[in-house]
Tab-separated table of C-alpha atoms in Angstrom:
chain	number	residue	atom	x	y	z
A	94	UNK	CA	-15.425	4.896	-6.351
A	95	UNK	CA	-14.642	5.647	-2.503
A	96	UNK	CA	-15.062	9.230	-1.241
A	97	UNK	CA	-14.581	9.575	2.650
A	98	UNK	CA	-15.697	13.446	3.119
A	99	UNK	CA	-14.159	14.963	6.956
A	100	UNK	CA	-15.259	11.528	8.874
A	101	UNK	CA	-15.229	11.682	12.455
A	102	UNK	CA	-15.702	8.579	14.679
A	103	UNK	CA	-15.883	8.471	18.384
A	104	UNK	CA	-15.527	5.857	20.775
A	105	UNK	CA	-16.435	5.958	24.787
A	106	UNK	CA	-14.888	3.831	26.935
A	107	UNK	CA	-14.274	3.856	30.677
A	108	UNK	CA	-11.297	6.037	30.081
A	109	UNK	CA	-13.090	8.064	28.206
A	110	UNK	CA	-13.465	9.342	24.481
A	111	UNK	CA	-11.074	7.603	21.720
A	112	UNK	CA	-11.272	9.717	18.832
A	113	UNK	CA	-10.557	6.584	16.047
A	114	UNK	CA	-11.114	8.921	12.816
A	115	UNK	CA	-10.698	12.937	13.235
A	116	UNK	CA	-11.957	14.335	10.257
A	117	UNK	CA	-10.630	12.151	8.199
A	118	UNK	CA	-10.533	12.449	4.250
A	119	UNK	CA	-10.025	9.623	1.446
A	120	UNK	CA	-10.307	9.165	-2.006
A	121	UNK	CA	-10.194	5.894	-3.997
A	122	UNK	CA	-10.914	6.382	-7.763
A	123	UNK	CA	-11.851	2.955	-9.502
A	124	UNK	CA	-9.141	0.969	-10.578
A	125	UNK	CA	-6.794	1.834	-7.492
A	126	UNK	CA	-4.787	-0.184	-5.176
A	127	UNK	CA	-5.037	2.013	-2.137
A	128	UNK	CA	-2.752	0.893	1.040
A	129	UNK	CA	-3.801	2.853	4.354
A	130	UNK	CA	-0.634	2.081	6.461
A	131	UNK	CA	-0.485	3.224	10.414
A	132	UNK	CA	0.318	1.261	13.826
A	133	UNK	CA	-1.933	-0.502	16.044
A	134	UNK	CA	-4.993	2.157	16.766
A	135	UNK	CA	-4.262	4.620	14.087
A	136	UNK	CA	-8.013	3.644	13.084
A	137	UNK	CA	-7.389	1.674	10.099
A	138	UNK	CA	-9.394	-1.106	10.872
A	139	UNK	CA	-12.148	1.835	11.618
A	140	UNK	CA	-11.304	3.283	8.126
A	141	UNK	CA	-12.276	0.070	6.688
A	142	UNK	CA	-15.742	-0.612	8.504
A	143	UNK	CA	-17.164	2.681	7.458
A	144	UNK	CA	-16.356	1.386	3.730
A	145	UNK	CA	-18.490	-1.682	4.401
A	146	UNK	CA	-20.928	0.310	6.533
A	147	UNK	CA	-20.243	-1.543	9.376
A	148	UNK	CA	-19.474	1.393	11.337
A	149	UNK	CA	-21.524	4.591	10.373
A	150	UNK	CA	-19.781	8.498	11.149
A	151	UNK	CA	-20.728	10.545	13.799
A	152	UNK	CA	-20.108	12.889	11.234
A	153	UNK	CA	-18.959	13.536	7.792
A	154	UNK	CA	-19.585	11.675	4.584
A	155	UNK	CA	-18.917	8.395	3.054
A	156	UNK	CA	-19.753	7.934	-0.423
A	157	UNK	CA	-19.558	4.397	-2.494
A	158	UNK	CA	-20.130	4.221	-5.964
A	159	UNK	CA	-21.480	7.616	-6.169
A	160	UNK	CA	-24.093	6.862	-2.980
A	161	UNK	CA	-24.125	8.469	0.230
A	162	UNK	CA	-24.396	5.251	2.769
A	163	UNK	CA	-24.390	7.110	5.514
A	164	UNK	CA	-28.484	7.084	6.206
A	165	UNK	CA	-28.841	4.303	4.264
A	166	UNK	CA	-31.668	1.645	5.652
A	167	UNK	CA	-30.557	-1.962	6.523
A	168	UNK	CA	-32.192	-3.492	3.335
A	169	UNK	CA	-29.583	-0.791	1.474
A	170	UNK	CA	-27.132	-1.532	3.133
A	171	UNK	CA	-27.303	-5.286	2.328
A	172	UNK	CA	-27.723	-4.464	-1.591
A	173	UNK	CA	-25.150	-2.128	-1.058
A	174	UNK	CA	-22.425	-4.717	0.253
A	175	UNK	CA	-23.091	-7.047	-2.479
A	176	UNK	CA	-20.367	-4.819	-4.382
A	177	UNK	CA	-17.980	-5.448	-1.576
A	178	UNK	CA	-15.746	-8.444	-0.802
A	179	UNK	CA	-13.818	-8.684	2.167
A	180	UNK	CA	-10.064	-10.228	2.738
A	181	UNK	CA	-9.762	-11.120	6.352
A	182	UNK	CA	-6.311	-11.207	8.176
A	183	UNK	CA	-7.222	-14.788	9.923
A	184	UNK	CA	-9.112	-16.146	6.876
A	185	UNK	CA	-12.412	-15.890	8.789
A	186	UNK	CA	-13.111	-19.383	7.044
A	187	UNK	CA	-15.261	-22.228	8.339
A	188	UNK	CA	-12.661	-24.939	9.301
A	189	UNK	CA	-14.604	-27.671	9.208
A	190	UNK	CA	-16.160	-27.316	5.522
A	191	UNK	CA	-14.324	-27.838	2.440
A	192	UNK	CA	-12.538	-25.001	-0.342
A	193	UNK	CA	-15.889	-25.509	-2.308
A	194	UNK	CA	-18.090	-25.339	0.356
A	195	UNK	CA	-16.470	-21.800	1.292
A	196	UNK	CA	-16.329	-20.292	-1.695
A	197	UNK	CA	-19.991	-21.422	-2.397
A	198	UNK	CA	-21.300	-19.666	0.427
A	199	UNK	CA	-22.097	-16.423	-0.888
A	200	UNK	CA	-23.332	-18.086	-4.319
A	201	UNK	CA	-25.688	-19.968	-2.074
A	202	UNK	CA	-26.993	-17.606	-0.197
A	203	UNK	CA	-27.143	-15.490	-2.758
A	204	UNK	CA	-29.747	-17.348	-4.299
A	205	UNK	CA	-27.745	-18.708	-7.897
A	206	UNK	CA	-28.820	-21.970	-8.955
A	207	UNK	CA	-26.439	-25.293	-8.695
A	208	UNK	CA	-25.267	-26.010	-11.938
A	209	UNK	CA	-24.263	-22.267	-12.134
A	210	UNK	CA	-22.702	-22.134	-8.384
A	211	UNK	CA	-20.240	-25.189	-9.515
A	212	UNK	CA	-19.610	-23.766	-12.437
A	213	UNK	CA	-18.687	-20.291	-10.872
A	214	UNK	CA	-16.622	-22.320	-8.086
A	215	UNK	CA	-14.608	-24.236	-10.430
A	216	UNK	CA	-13.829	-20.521	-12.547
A	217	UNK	CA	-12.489	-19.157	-9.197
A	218	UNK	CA	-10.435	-21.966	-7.903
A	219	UNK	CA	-8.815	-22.069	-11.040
A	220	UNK	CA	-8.378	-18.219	-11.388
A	221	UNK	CA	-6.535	-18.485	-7.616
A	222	UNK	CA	-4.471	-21.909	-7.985
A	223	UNK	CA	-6.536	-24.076	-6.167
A	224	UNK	CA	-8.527	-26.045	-8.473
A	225	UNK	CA	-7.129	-29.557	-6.701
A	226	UNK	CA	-7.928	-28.348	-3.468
A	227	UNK	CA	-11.586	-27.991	-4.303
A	228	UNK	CA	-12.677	-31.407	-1.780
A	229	UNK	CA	-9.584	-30.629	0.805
A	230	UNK	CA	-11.040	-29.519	4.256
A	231	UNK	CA	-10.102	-25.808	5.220
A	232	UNK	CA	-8.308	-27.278	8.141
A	233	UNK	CA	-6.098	-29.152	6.083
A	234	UNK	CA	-4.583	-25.959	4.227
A	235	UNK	CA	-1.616	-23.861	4.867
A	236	UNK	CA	-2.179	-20.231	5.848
A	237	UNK	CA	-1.223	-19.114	2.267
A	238	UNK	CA	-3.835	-21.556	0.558
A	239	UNK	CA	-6.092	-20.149	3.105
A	240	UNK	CA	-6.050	-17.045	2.380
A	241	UNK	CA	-6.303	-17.431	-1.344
A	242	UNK	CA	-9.736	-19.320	-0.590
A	243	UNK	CA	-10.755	-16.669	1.661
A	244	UNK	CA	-9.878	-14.362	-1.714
A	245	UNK	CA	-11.742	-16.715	-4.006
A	246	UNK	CA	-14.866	-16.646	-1.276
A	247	UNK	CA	-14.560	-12.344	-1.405
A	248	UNK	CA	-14.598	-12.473	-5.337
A	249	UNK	CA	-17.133	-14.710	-5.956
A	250	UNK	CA	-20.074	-12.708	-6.350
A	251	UNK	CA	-18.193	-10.031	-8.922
A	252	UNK	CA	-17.784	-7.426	-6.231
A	253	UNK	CA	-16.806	-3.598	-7.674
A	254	UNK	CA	-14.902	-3.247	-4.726
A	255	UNK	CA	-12.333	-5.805	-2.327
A	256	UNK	CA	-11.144	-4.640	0.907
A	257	UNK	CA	-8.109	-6.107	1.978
A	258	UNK	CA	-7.939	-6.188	6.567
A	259	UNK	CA	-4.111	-7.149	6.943
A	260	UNK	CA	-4.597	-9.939	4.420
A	261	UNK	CA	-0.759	-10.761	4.691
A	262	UNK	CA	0.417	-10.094	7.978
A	263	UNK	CA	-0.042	-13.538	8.876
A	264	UNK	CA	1.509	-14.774	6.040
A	265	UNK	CA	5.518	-16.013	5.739
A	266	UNK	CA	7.319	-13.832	3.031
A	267	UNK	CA	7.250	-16.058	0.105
A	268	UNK	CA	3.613	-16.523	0.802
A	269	UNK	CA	2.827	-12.840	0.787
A	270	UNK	CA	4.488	-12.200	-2.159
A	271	UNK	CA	1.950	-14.828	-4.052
A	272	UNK	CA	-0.887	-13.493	-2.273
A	273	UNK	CA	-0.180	-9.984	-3.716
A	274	UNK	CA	0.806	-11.026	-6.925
A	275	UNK	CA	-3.280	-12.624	-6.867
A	276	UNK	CA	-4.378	-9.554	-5.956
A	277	UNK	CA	-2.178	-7.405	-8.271
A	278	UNK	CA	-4.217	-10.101	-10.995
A	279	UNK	CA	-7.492	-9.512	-9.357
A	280	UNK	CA	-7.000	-5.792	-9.860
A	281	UNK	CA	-6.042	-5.662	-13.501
A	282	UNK	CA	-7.752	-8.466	-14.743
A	283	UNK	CA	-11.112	-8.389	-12.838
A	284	UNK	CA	-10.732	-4.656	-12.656
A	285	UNK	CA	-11.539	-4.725	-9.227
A	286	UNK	CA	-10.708	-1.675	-7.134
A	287	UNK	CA	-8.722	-2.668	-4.037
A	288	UNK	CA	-8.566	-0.979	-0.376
A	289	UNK	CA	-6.104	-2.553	1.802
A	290	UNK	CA	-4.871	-1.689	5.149
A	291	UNK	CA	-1.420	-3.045	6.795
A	292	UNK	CA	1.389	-2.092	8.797
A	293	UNK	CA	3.894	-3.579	6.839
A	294	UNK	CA	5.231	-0.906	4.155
A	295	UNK	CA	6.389	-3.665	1.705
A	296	UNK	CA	2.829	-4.371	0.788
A	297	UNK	CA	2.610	-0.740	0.261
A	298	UNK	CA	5.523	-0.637	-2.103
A	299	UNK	CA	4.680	-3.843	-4.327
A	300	UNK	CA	1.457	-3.280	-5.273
A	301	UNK	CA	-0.190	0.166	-4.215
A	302	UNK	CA	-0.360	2.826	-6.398
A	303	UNK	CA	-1.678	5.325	-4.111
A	304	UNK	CA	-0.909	5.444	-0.076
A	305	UNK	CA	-2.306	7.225	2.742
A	306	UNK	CA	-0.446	7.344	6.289
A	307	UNK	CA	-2.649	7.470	9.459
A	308	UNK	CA	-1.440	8.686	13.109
A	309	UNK	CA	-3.991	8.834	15.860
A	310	UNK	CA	-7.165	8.761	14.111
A	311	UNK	CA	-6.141	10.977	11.657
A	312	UNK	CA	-4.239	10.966	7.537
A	313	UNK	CA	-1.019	12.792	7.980
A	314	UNK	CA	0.215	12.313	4.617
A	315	UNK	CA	-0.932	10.544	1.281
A	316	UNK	CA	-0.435	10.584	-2.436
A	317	UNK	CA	0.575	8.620	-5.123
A	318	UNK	CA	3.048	5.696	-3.610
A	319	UNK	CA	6.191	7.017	-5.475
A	320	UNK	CA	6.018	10.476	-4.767
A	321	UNK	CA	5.939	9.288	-1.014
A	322	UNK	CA	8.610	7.070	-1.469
A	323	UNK	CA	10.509	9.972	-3.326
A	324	UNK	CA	9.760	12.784	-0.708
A	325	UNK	CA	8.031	11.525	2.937
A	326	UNK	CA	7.799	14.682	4.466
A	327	UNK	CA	5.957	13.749	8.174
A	328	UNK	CA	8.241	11.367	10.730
A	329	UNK	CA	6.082	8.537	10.493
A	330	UNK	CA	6.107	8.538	6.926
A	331	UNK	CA	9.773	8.815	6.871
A	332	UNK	CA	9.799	5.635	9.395
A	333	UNK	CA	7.813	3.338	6.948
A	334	UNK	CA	9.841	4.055	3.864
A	335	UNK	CA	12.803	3.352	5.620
A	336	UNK	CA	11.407	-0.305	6.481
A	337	UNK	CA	11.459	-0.645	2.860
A	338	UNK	CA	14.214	1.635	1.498
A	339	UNK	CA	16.945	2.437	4.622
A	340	UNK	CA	18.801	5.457	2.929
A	341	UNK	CA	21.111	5.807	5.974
A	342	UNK	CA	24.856	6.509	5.399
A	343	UNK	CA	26.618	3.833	7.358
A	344	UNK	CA	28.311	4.297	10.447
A	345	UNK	CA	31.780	3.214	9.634
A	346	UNK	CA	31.676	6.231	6.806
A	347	UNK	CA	29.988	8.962	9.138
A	348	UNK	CA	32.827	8.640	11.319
A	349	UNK	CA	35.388	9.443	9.069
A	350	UNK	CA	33.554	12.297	7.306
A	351	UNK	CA	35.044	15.547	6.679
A	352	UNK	CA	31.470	17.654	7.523
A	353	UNK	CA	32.674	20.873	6.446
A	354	UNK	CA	31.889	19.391	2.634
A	355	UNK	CA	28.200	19.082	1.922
A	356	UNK	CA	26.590	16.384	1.557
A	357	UNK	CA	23.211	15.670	-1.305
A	358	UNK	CA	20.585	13.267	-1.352
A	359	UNK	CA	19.678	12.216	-5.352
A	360	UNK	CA	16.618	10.990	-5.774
A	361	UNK	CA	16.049	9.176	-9.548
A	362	UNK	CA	12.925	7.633	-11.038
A	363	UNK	CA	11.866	5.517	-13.922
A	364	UNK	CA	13.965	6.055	-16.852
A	365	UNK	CA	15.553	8.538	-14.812
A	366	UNK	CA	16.943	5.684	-12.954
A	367	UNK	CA	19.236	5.351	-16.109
A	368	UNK	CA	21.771	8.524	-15.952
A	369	UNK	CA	25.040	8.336	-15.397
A	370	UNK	CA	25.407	11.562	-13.437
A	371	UNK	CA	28.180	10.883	-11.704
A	372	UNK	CA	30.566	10.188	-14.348
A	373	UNK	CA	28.669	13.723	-15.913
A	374	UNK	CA	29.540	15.757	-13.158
A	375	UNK	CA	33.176	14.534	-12.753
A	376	UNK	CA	33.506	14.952	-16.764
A	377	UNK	CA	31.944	19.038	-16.589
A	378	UNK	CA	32.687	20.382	-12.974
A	379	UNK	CA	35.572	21.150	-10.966
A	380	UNK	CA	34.671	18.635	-7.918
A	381	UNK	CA	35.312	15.584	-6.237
A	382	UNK	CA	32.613	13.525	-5.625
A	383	UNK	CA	32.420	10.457	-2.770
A	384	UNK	CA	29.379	7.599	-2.924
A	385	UNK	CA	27.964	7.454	0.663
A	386	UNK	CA	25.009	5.281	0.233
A	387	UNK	CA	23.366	4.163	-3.008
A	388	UNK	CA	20.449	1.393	-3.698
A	389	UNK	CA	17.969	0.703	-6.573
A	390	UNK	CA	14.546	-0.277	-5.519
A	391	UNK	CA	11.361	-1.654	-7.086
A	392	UNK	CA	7.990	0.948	-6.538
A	393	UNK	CA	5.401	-1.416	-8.367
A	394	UNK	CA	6.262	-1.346	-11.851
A	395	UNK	CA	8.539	1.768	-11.723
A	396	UNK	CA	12.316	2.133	-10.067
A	397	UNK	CA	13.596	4.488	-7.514
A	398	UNK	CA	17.270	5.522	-7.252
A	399	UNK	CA	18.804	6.571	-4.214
A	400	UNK	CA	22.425	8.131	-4.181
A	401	UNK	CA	23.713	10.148	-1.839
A	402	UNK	CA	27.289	11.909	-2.413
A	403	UNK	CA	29.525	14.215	-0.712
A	404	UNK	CA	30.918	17.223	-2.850
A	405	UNK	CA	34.427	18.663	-2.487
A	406	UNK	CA	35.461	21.502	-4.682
A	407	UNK	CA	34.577	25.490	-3.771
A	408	UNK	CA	31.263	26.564	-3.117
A	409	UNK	CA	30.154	28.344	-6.382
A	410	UNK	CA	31.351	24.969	-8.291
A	411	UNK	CA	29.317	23.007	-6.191
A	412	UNK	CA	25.892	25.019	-6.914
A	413	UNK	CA	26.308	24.671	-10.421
A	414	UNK	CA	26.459	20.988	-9.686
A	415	UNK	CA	23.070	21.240	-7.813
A	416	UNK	CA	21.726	23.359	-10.885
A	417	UNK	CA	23.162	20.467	-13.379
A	418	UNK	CA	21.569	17.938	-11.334
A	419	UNK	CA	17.845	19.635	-10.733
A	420	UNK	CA	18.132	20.513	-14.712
A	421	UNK	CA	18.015	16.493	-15.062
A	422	UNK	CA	14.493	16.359	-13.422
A	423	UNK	CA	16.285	14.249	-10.592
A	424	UNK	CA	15.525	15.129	-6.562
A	425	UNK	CA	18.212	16.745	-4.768
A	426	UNK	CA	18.168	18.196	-1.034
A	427	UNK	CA	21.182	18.757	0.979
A	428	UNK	CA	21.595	16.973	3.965
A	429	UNK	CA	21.964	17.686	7.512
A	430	UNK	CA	24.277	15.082	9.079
């Protein structure tokens, strides 16, 4: 649906060249909820304009829908965006027109008839929970009913694709849960393919089923959102997921820890989630075993396990613990406190 082939994007300013994408690489196959997750000028927002065509590459390839845009003409372009909505972070609505009036917009200047326009209008506001709000002036919304108009707005002409530009980050929590459960809906019942791009690795972890991390212009890691969860490998990475899932042995236990025992990291998932290893390895092996840390989170629709356990017993007793444990088709790494 979205190929991004070694994209390279340069920008000169009076302090001279700002490399926003270095060869960058992407892949969004249709039905996806990508998240592209990075700090302020990682070039995520740069990511997203190439999509739209709003920024072209001074090299490289991007491909929508099985079309190079890259040298596409203007008139292209146009046709080409008419398979694209857009989710802004500030709504980008007009404040002094009503929900209808704003969600009509791209019916009307699309051209559709009236009858069909109110008819399409009425379908959407319903679809988003705002079918009472359809004569309320923009102005007179909270941010959370704002942004579901400016979703209703970037739906409305039956786009293949919606890219999401920090739709929630200006949202309270309860709000942004709402607004991602609409475009979880959006997703699987409009089978719309979603791009979104935040800093906040929440977003990443309720809704995205594939993630890509960007540092400096550049994708240091990405891959299916679990299997980052499971196993970030680059420091940033590792900083994100621990805004979500903190896998830290407390303080008040480091202190008293005896570190000549070792120490494992157990990483469960899905039905995995389930074992009772523990009470396993104290049942079959000559060890004692001391919780450090454990949590249970939510991945989407899946569950990751986190346990992390200190082993006391002689060494050779202890690897066939690890063996037991990898035989389950759990994650385990020792840990380096």
């Amino acid at each position: 649906m979205i190929q991004i082939e070694n994209a390279k994007k340069v920008f000169h300013t009076k302090a001279g060249k700002v490399y926003a994408l270095d060869n960058v690489s992407l892949s969004v196959e249709k039905g996806d909820i990508f998240g592209v997750i990075g700090y302020s000028g990682a070039g995520k927002s740069t990511l997203l304009r190439l999509v739209n065509g709003l920024e072209k590459p001074d090299s490289g390839k991007v491909v929508i829908d099985g079309k190079d845009i890259t040298n596409l003409s203007k008139a292209e372009l146009n046709g080409m965006r008419k398979n694209i909505g857009m989710v802004f972070q500030q709504f980008n609505l007009l404040e002094s027109q009503t929900v209808y009036q704003n969600v009509a917009l791209p019916l009307v200047m699309s051209g559709m008839k009236k009858k069909e326009i109110e008819a399409r209008v009425e379908e959407l506001l319903n679809f988003v929970g705002l079918d009472k709000k359809s004569k309320a002036y923009v102005s007179q919304l909270s941010g959370g009913q704002k942004q579901r108009v400016g979703i209703a707005r970037a739906i409305a002409t039956n786009p293949k694709i919606l890219l999401c530009d920090e739709a929630t980050s200006a949202l309270d929590p309860k709000t942004t849960e709402s607004v991602l459960k609409l475009l979880k809906k959006i997703n699987t019942e409009l089978e719309i393919t979603i791009l979104l791009i935040t800093h906040e690795m929440n977003v990443i972890s309720k809704i995205c089923n594939k993630v890509a991390v960007m540092e400096e212009g550049q994708i240091c890691e990405q891959g299916k959102t679990v299997n980052v969860f499971r196993n970030p490998v680059k420091s940033i990475t590792k900083e994100f997921v621990n805004t979500v899932i903190n896998s830290s042995i407390p303080n008040a236990l480091l202190k008293d820890l005896n570190y000549e025992d070792p120490i494992i990291r157990i990483t469960f998932f899905g039905e995995n989630s389930k074992q009772s290893l523990i009470s396993k390895i104290n049942k079959q092996f000559q060890v004692d075993t001391t919780i450090l840390f454990a949590s249970v989170n939510e991945l989407g629709d899946s569950i990751l396990g986190i346990l992390i356990l200190q082993l006391k017993g002689e060494e050779e007793e202890i690897r066939k613990v690890e063996d037991y444990i990898r035989s389950q088709n759990v994650g385990i790494e020792r840990m380096l406190i």
